[in-house]
Amino acid sequence: MTKSEIQAMAKARSAELVQLVSELIQIPSENPTGTQREVIDYVKAYLTKAGIEHEEVGCNPDFPCVVAKMGSDEGFSLILNGHVDVVPAGDRSQWKYDPYCGTVTDKLILGRGTSDMKAGVAGVLYAMKLLKESGAELKGNIRLHIVSDEESGGTYGTKWLCENGYADKADACLVAEPTSCNNIEIGQKGGLNLLMKAVGKSAHGSLGGFKGDNAIIKLSKILDKLQLLTTIEGHFTESQQHALMNSIRQADAKVGEEGVGEVIRHVSANVGIISGGTRPNMVPDYCEAIVDVRLPIGVVHEEITDMLDKIIAESGLDGISYECNWKSEGNATDEYATIVQTIKRNAEAQWGIEVVPAYQWASSDAREYRKLGIPTIQYGPSNTEGIHSYNENVDIEDVVNAGQIYISSFCEMLGIE
């Protein structure tokens, strides 16, 4: 089959893609409260029926992965990545429908994981199936990475695959994570879990303020100053300025608060957990807090630790310390990389709108491929307002268009004319 014939087949059979999303949603796969076994078995059965050779791999039986390959060892090598685990549904009373109904309405598919990211997973599975059925010769190969540990950090999923050779010699990677239809994610912030600690001196609570050294109050004085971290800016090259400006504009529009787009350019710091004291009638002698810090592209560790040292020194307090658990650096793909421009061209043709490369304020498994120097993007169907929240859904139009964009782009990159 030619590219145009495969495109026509994908368009004619788009209902199959919608049904695939629905069926994936009906399989609960919560992480960390559930299991991904059933949904991984479903993916394996789907690949078997499609005639695509595959293998279950991984280092933790509770978080299995599936890998597959189509094509030859010569030519362009493209990785398709998607995770099948979802965040817990939470309070069911907050949902307008069963979070695992998979109901298809006239415009939407409903349920937990529709946008994050079973619609994207369905899109890449469906694209591989149609390419297999077409019998077209690939001038290169497609490698599929379906993982089940993204929502808890990816240690047993994408990170493990990348560390164990499954991404070697790849020329590009598409992570089908949710994005807006007019946005190709080409970079994201890094991450740091910061543990702030304060040591005080215990005393009877009835003497509080007169005896002892309250570690909670001491640490609160430091936490109040941590917003100084947000004055640290990323270091973007000249070639990254265009995507940076796109990112700031899109963040302003998505969040709807003036100035919030600067989160792309600056460090962010969120005091998420605080713990201290043992009883209300005791002056606490220890307190700690966990702070989620996100690092824009170009920020180095010393900039963070220098600011923390300055905050502590200027406080004049003793007994204050910190530990840094560095998760990743800010990372990015060149906006003129083949995969970026190919997806951009086909997305613009499908949607009839401008599609821009941009950076993300959060993070995902894309970082693991970028660590290996693989040009990596995120592009996938979504309604972002329901992600990690209640009443998650995805537009059918978005799902169908993403499937068409994937098919068209894969044909181009793998030499199907």
Short mmCIF file of C-alpha atoms in Angstrom, two decimals, residues 20-361:
data_model
loop_
_atom_site.label_atom_id
_atom_site.label_comp_id
_atom_site.label_asym_id
_atom_site.label_seq_id
_atom_site.Cartn_x
_atom_site.Cartn_y
_atom_site.Cartn_z
CA LEU A 20 -9.91 0.58 21.35
CA VAL A 21 -9.71 3.64 23.61
CA SER A 22 -13.02 2.68 25.23
CA GLU A 23 -11.90 -0.87 25.90
CA LEU A 24 -8.60 0.27 27.44
CA ILE A 25 -10.48 2.66 29.75
CA GLN A 26 -12.72 -0.16 30.97
CA ILE A 27 -9.67 -1.91 32.42
CA PRO A 28 -8.75 -0.26 35.76
CA SER A 29 -4.97 0.14 36.01
CA GLU A 30 -4.37 2.48 38.92
CA ASN A 31 -0.89 3.20 40.16
CA PRO A 32 0.05 2.83 42.98
CA THR A 33 -3.25 1.49 44.34
CA GLY A 34 -3.97 -1.15 41.71
CA THR A 35 -2.34 -3.35 39.10
CA GLN A 36 -1.45 -3.04 35.44
CA ARG A 37 -1.48 -6.79 34.77
CA GLU A 38 -4.89 -6.91 33.06
CA VAL A 39 -4.26 -3.95 30.78
CA ILE A 40 -0.80 -5.22 29.81
CA ASP A 41 -2.35 -8.61 28.96
CA TYR A 42 -4.90 -6.76 26.81
CA VAL A 43 -2.10 -4.97 24.92
CA LYS A 44 -0.30 -8.26 24.34
CA ALA A 45 -3.48 -9.87 23.01
CA TYR A 46 -4.06 -6.90 20.70
CA LEU A 47 -0.54 -7.17 19.27
CA THR A 48 -0.89 -10.94 18.87
CA LYS A 49 -4.14 -10.53 16.92
CA ALA A 50 -2.46 -7.88 14.75
CA GLY A 51 0.38 -10.27 13.97
CA ILE A 52 3.02 -8.09 15.62
CA GLU A 53 5.78 -9.94 17.46
CA HIS A 54 6.24 -8.69 21.01
CA GLU A 55 7.73 -9.55 24.37
CA GLU A 56 6.91 -8.83 28.00
CA VAL A 57 9.98 -7.50 29.82
CA GLY A 58 10.85 -5.68 33.01
CA CYS A 59 12.51 -5.98 36.39
CA ASN A 60 9.42 -5.93 38.60
CA PRO A 61 6.54 -8.37 37.97
CA ASP A 62 4.10 -5.85 39.42
CA PHE A 63 5.05 -3.36 36.68
CA PRO A 64 5.38 -5.31 33.42
CA CYS A 65 6.32 -3.68 30.11
CA VAL A 66 5.70 -4.74 26.54
CA VAL A 67 8.17 -4.17 23.71
CA ALA A 68 7.68 -4.86 20.01
CA LYS A 69 9.47 -4.17 16.76
CA MET A 70 8.47 -3.91 13.11
CA GLY A 71 10.82 -3.39 10.17
CA SER A 72 14.52 -3.87 9.54
CA ASP A 73 17.65 -2.98 11.45
CA GLU A 74 18.70 -0.62 8.67
CA GLY A 75 17.31 2.89 8.23
CA PHE A 76 15.40 5.26 10.49
CA SER A 77 14.55 3.85 13.93
CA LEU A 78 11.49 5.29 15.68
CA ILE A 79 10.39 4.52 19.25
CA LEU A 80 6.72 4.83 20.24
CA ASN A 81 6.20 5.15 23.98
CA GLY A 82 3.08 5.08 26.11
CA HIS A 83 2.13 4.23 29.69
CA VAL A 84 -0.99 2.28 30.65
CA ASP A 85 -1.01 3.06 34.36
CA VAL A 86 -3.35 5.81 35.56
CA VAL A 87 -3.65 7.86 38.72
CA PRO A 88 -6.31 6.65 41.19
CA ALA A 89 -9.90 7.67 40.49
CA GLY A 90 -10.19 9.05 44.03
CA ASP A 91 -13.52 10.04 45.53
CA ARG A 92 -16.13 8.37 43.31
CA SER A 93 -18.80 10.82 44.50
CA GLN A 94 -16.92 13.58 42.64
CA TRP A 95 -17.38 11.79 39.32
CA LYS A 96 -20.42 12.39 37.12
CA TYR A 97 -20.00 8.87 35.71
CA ASP A 98 -18.21 5.62 36.50
CA PRO A 99 -14.50 6.47 36.05
CA TYR A 100 -14.01 3.16 34.25
CA CYS A 101 -17.12 3.23 32.07
CA GLY A 102 -15.34 3.98 28.79
CA THR A 103 -18.62 5.42 27.54
CA VAL A 104 -18.57 6.85 24.02
CA THR A 105 -20.91 9.82 23.52
CA ASP A 106 -21.47 11.78 20.34
CA LYS A 107 -18.33 13.85 20.97
CA LEU A 108 -16.43 12.37 23.94
CA ILE A 109 -14.92 9.23 25.41
CA LEU A 110 -15.35 9.21 29.20
CA GLY A 111 -13.24 7.82 32.02
CA ARG A 112 -10.01 7.78 33.97
CA GLY A 113 -7.04 7.62 31.64
CA THR A 114 -8.80 8.85 28.50
CA SER A 115 -6.38 11.76 28.16
CA ASP A 116 -3.55 10.53 30.38
CA MET A 117 -2.86 8.55 28.36
CA LYS A 118 -4.80 5.58 27.04
CA ALA A 119 -6.03 7.52 24.01
CA GLY A 120 -2.41 8.10 23.06
CA VAL A 121 -1.54 4.44 23.70
CA ALA A 122 -4.47 3.40 21.52
CA GLY A 123 -3.26 5.75 18.78
CA VAL A 124 0.20 4.21 18.51
CA LEU A 125 -1.12 0.63 18.80
CA TYR A 126 -3.67 1.32 16.08
CA ALA A 127 -1.07 2.94 13.81
CA MET A 128 1.24 -0.07 14.16
CA LYS A 129 -1.62 -2.45 13.41
CA LEU A 130 -2.57 -0.62 10.21
CA LEU A 131 1.03 -0.43 9.05
CA LYS A 132 1.34 -4.17 9.64
CA GLU A 133 -1.86 -4.87 7.70
CA SER A 134 -0.77 -2.62 4.84
CA GLY A 135 2.21 -4.84 4.08
CA ALA A 136 4.22 -1.72 3.24
CA GLU A 137 7.98 -2.07 3.45
CA LEU A 138 9.49 0.08 6.16
CA LYS A 139 12.80 1.74 5.39
CA GLY A 140 13.79 1.37 9.02
CA ASN A 141 11.87 0.20 12.04
CA ILE A 142 9.28 1.06 14.66
CA ARG A 143 9.94 0.01 18.25
CA LEU A 144 7.04 -0.02 20.69
CA HIS A 145 7.53 0.65 24.41
CA ILE A 146 4.35 0.19 26.47
CA VAL A 147 5.12 0.70 30.15
CA SER A 148 3.23 0.48 33.43
CA ASP A 149 5.14 2.67 35.87
CA GLU A 150 5.05 6.26 34.66
CA GLU A 151 2.75 7.76 37.29
CA SER A 152 5.10 6.68 40.09
CA GLY A 153 8.29 7.90 38.44
CA GLY A 154 9.09 5.32 35.76
CA THR A 155 11.74 3.37 37.69
CA TYR A 156 10.34 0.03 36.55
CA GLY A 157 9.15 1.26 33.17
CA THR A 158 10.76 3.62 30.70
CA LYS A 159 13.80 4.29 32.89
CA TRP A 160 14.53 0.57 33.08
CA LEU A 161 14.05 0.10 29.34
CA CYS A 162 16.45 2.93 28.54
CA GLU A 163 19.05 1.68 31.01
CA ASN A 164 18.91 -1.83 29.59
CA GLY A 165 19.46 -1.18 25.90
CA TYR A 166 15.92 -1.13 24.55
CA ALA A 167 16.37 2.40 23.21
CA ASP A 168 19.86 1.97 21.77
CA LYS A 169 20.50 3.38 18.29
CA ALA A 170 17.10 5.07 18.04
CA ASP A 171 16.81 8.12 15.80
CA ALA A 172 13.65 9.56 17.35
CA CYS A 173 10.97 8.92 19.94
CA LEU A 174 7.30 9.85 20.11
CA VAL A 175 5.75 9.76 23.58
CA ALA A 176 1.99 9.88 23.02
CA GLU A 177 1.38 11.84 26.24
CA PRO A 178 -1.44 14.41 26.25
CA THR A 179 -0.77 17.79 24.69
CA SER A 180 -2.98 20.38 23.12
CA CYS A 181 -3.58 19.70 19.43
CA ASN A 182 -1.66 22.88 18.56
CA ASN A 183 1.35 22.14 20.75
CA ILE A 184 4.26 19.73 20.30
CA GLU A 185 6.13 19.31 23.58
CA ILE A 186 9.85 19.38 22.79
CA GLY A 187 11.27 19.99 26.27
CA GLN A 188 10.43 20.02 29.93
CA LYS A 189 11.64 21.08 33.33
CA GLY A 190 13.82 18.94 35.54
CA GLY A 191 12.91 17.87 39.05
CA LEU A 192 14.29 17.97 42.57
CA ASN A 193 12.81 16.63 45.80
CA LEU A 194 14.18 18.93 48.49
CA LEU A 195 14.09 17.81 52.12
CA MET A 196 14.40 20.73 54.55
CA LYS A 197 15.19 19.85 58.16
CA ALA A 198 15.22 21.75 61.44
CA VAL A 199 16.54 20.53 64.79
CA GLY A 200 15.37 22.28 67.96
CA LYS A 201 15.25 21.48 71.67
CA SER A 202 12.35 19.82 73.44
CA ALA A 203 10.63 21.12 76.57
CA HIS A 204 7.27 20.83 78.27
CA GLY A 205 4.58 22.46 76.16
CA SER A 206 3.45 24.59 79.09
CA LEU A 207 6.79 26.39 78.85
CA GLY A 208 6.55 27.01 75.11
CA GLY A 209 7.97 30.39 74.16
CA PHE A 210 10.02 30.53 77.37
CA LYS A 211 11.98 27.28 77.25
CA GLY A 212 13.08 24.97 74.47
CA ASP A 213 13.60 25.64 70.78
CA ASN A 214 10.56 24.97 68.59
CA ALA A 215 11.72 23.22 65.43
CA ILE A 216 8.42 23.80 63.64
CA ILE A 217 8.55 27.56 64.10
CA LYS A 218 12.22 27.56 63.16
CA LEU A 219 11.64 25.69 59.91
CA SER A 220 8.60 27.83 59.05
CA LYS A 221 10.87 30.87 58.93
CA ILE A 222 13.02 29.12 56.33
CA LEU A 223 10.11 27.80 54.28
CA ASP A 224 8.75 31.32 53.99
CA LYS A 225 11.96 32.34 52.22
CA LEU A 226 12.06 29.47 49.71
CA GLN A 227 10.18 31.56 47.16
CA LEU A 228 13.56 33.16 46.53
CA LEU A 229 14.32 30.02 44.54
CA THR A 230 11.80 31.21 41.96
CA THR A 231 14.07 34.17 41.13
CA ILE A 232 16.46 31.70 39.46
CA GLU A 233 15.98 31.70 35.70
CA GLY A 234 16.78 29.06 33.11
CA HIS A 235 19.57 29.49 30.59
CA PHE A 236 18.07 29.16 27.12
CA THR A 237 20.20 29.24 23.98
CA GLU A 238 19.40 31.53 21.09
CA SER A 239 17.91 28.60 19.18
CA GLN A 240 15.58 27.85 22.10
CA GLN A 241 14.09 31.34 22.37
CA HIS A 242 11.32 30.70 19.84
CA ALA A 243 10.01 27.63 21.69
CA LEU A 244 10.39 29.48 25.01
CA MET A 245 8.16 32.32 23.87
CA ASN A 246 5.62 29.80 22.51
CA SER A 247 5.65 28.07 25.88
CA ILE A 248 5.08 31.23 27.91
CA ARG A 249 2.14 32.28 25.73
CA GLN A 250 0.57 28.83 25.86
CA ALA A 251 0.97 28.51 29.64
CA ASP A 252 -0.70 31.90 30.12
CA ALA A 253 -3.59 30.79 27.91
CA LYS A 254 -4.01 27.32 29.44
CA VAL A 255 -3.86 28.33 33.10
CA GLY A 256 -5.68 31.60 32.57
CA GLU A 257 -3.72 33.64 35.09
CA GLU A 258 -1.64 36.59 34.00
CA GLY A 259 2.08 36.01 34.31
CA VAL A 260 1.87 32.29 35.07
CA GLY A 261 3.73 31.57 31.83
CA GLU A 262 6.93 32.69 33.55
CA VAL A 263 6.88 29.31 35.33
CA ILE A 264 8.52 27.96 32.15
CA ARG A 265 11.47 30.32 32.51
CA HIS A 266 11.87 30.19 36.30
CA VAL A 267 12.46 27.65 39.05
CA SER A 268 9.27 26.70 40.90
CA ALA A 269 9.13 25.55 44.54
CA ASN A 270 6.14 23.99 46.30
CA VAL A 271 6.19 23.06 50.00
CA GLY A 272 4.06 19.94 49.70
CA ILE A 273 4.50 18.03 52.97
CA ILE A 274 5.50 19.18 56.45
CA SER A 275 5.95 16.98 59.50
CA GLY A 276 7.10 17.82 63.03
CA GLY A 277 6.44 17.25 66.69
CA THR A 278 5.04 14.28 68.58
CA ARG A 279 2.49 15.72 71.02
CA PRO A 280 0.79 19.11 71.45
CA ASN A 281 2.15 19.43 75.01
CA MET A 282 5.77 19.06 73.92
CA VAL A 283 7.98 21.67 72.29
CA PRO A 284 9.00 19.87 69.05
CA ASP A 285 12.70 19.22 68.64
CA TYR A 286 12.49 18.17 64.98
CA CYS A 287 10.60 19.23 61.88
CA GLU A 288 11.01 18.46 58.19
CA ALA A 289 9.36 19.47 54.96
CA ILE A 290 9.42 18.05 51.44
CA VAL A 291 9.58 20.65 48.71
CA ASP A 292 8.89 19.93 45.03
CA VAL A 293 11.33 22.00 42.98
CA ARG A 294 11.20 22.16 39.17
CA LEU A 295 14.25 23.25 37.20
CA PRO A 296 14.04 25.10 33.89
CA ILE A 297 16.39 24.25 31.06
CA GLY A 298 19.99 25.21 31.78
CA VAL A 299 19.79 25.57 35.58
CA VAL A 300 22.66 23.77 37.33
CA HIS A 301 22.71 22.25 40.80
CA GLU A 302 25.01 24.89 42.25
CA GLU A 303 22.48 27.63 41.56
CA ILE A 304 19.97 25.85 43.79
CA THR A 305 22.36 24.93 46.59
CA ASP A 306 23.95 28.40 46.60
CA MET A 307 20.51 29.97 47.06
CA LEU A 308 19.61 27.52 49.84
CA ASP A 309 22.90 28.21 51.63
CA LYS A 310 22.25 31.94 51.33
CA ILE A 311 18.72 31.63 52.74
CA ILE A 312 19.95 29.63 55.72
CA ALA A 313 22.94 31.90 56.37
CA GLU A 314 20.84 35.08 56.25
CA SER A 315 18.24 33.58 58.60
CA GLY A 316 20.77 33.47 61.44
CA LEU A 317 19.24 30.18 62.61
CA ASP A 318 21.22 27.13 63.64
CA GLY A 319 20.08 23.52 63.29
CA ILE A 320 18.86 23.97 59.70
CA SER A 321 19.98 21.57 56.96
CA TYR A 322 18.75 20.13 53.70
CA GLU A 323 19.07 17.14 51.38
CA CYS A 324 18.66 17.22 47.61
CA ASN A 325 17.27 14.28 45.67
CA TRP A 326 17.98 15.31 42.08
CA LYS A 327 15.50 13.59 39.75
CA SER A 328 16.40 15.05 36.36
CA GLU A 329 17.73 18.10 34.58
CA GLY A 330 15.74 20.35 32.32
CA ASN A 331 15.84 18.69 28.91
CA ALA A 332 14.90 19.55 25.34
CA THR A 333 14.90 18.46 21.70
CA ASP A 334 15.87 20.81 18.88
CA GLU A 335 12.72 22.17 17.25
CA TYR A 336 14.16 21.43 13.80
CA ALA A 337 14.70 17.73 14.50
CA THR A 338 13.08 15.41 11.96
CA ILE A 339 10.40 14.12 14.32
CA VAL A 340 9.39 17.62 15.41
CA GLN A 341 9.03 18.97 11.92
CA THR A 342 7.31 15.82 10.61
CA ILE A 343 4.65 15.80 13.33
CA LYS A 344 4.25 19.58 12.99
CA ARG A 345 3.70 19.37 9.23
CA ASN A 346 1.15 16.55 9.44
CA ALA A 347 -0.65 18.00 12.47
CA GLU A 348 -1.07 21.34 10.70
CA ALA A 349 -2.40 19.58 7.62
CA GLN A 350 -4.86 17.55 9.68
CA TRP A 351 -6.11 20.35 11.93
CA GLY A 352 -5.74 23.30 9.58
CA ILE A 353 -4.09 25.39 12.33
CA GLU A 354 -0.60 26.41 13.34
CA VAL A 355 1.09 23.83 15.57
CA VAL A 356 4.01 25.14 17.61
CA PRO A 357 6.94 23.48 19.42
CA ALA A 358 6.90 24.38 23.12
CA TYR A 359 8.28 23.44 26.53
CA GLN A 360 6.36 21.88 29.43
CA TRP A 361 6.36 22.99 33.06
#
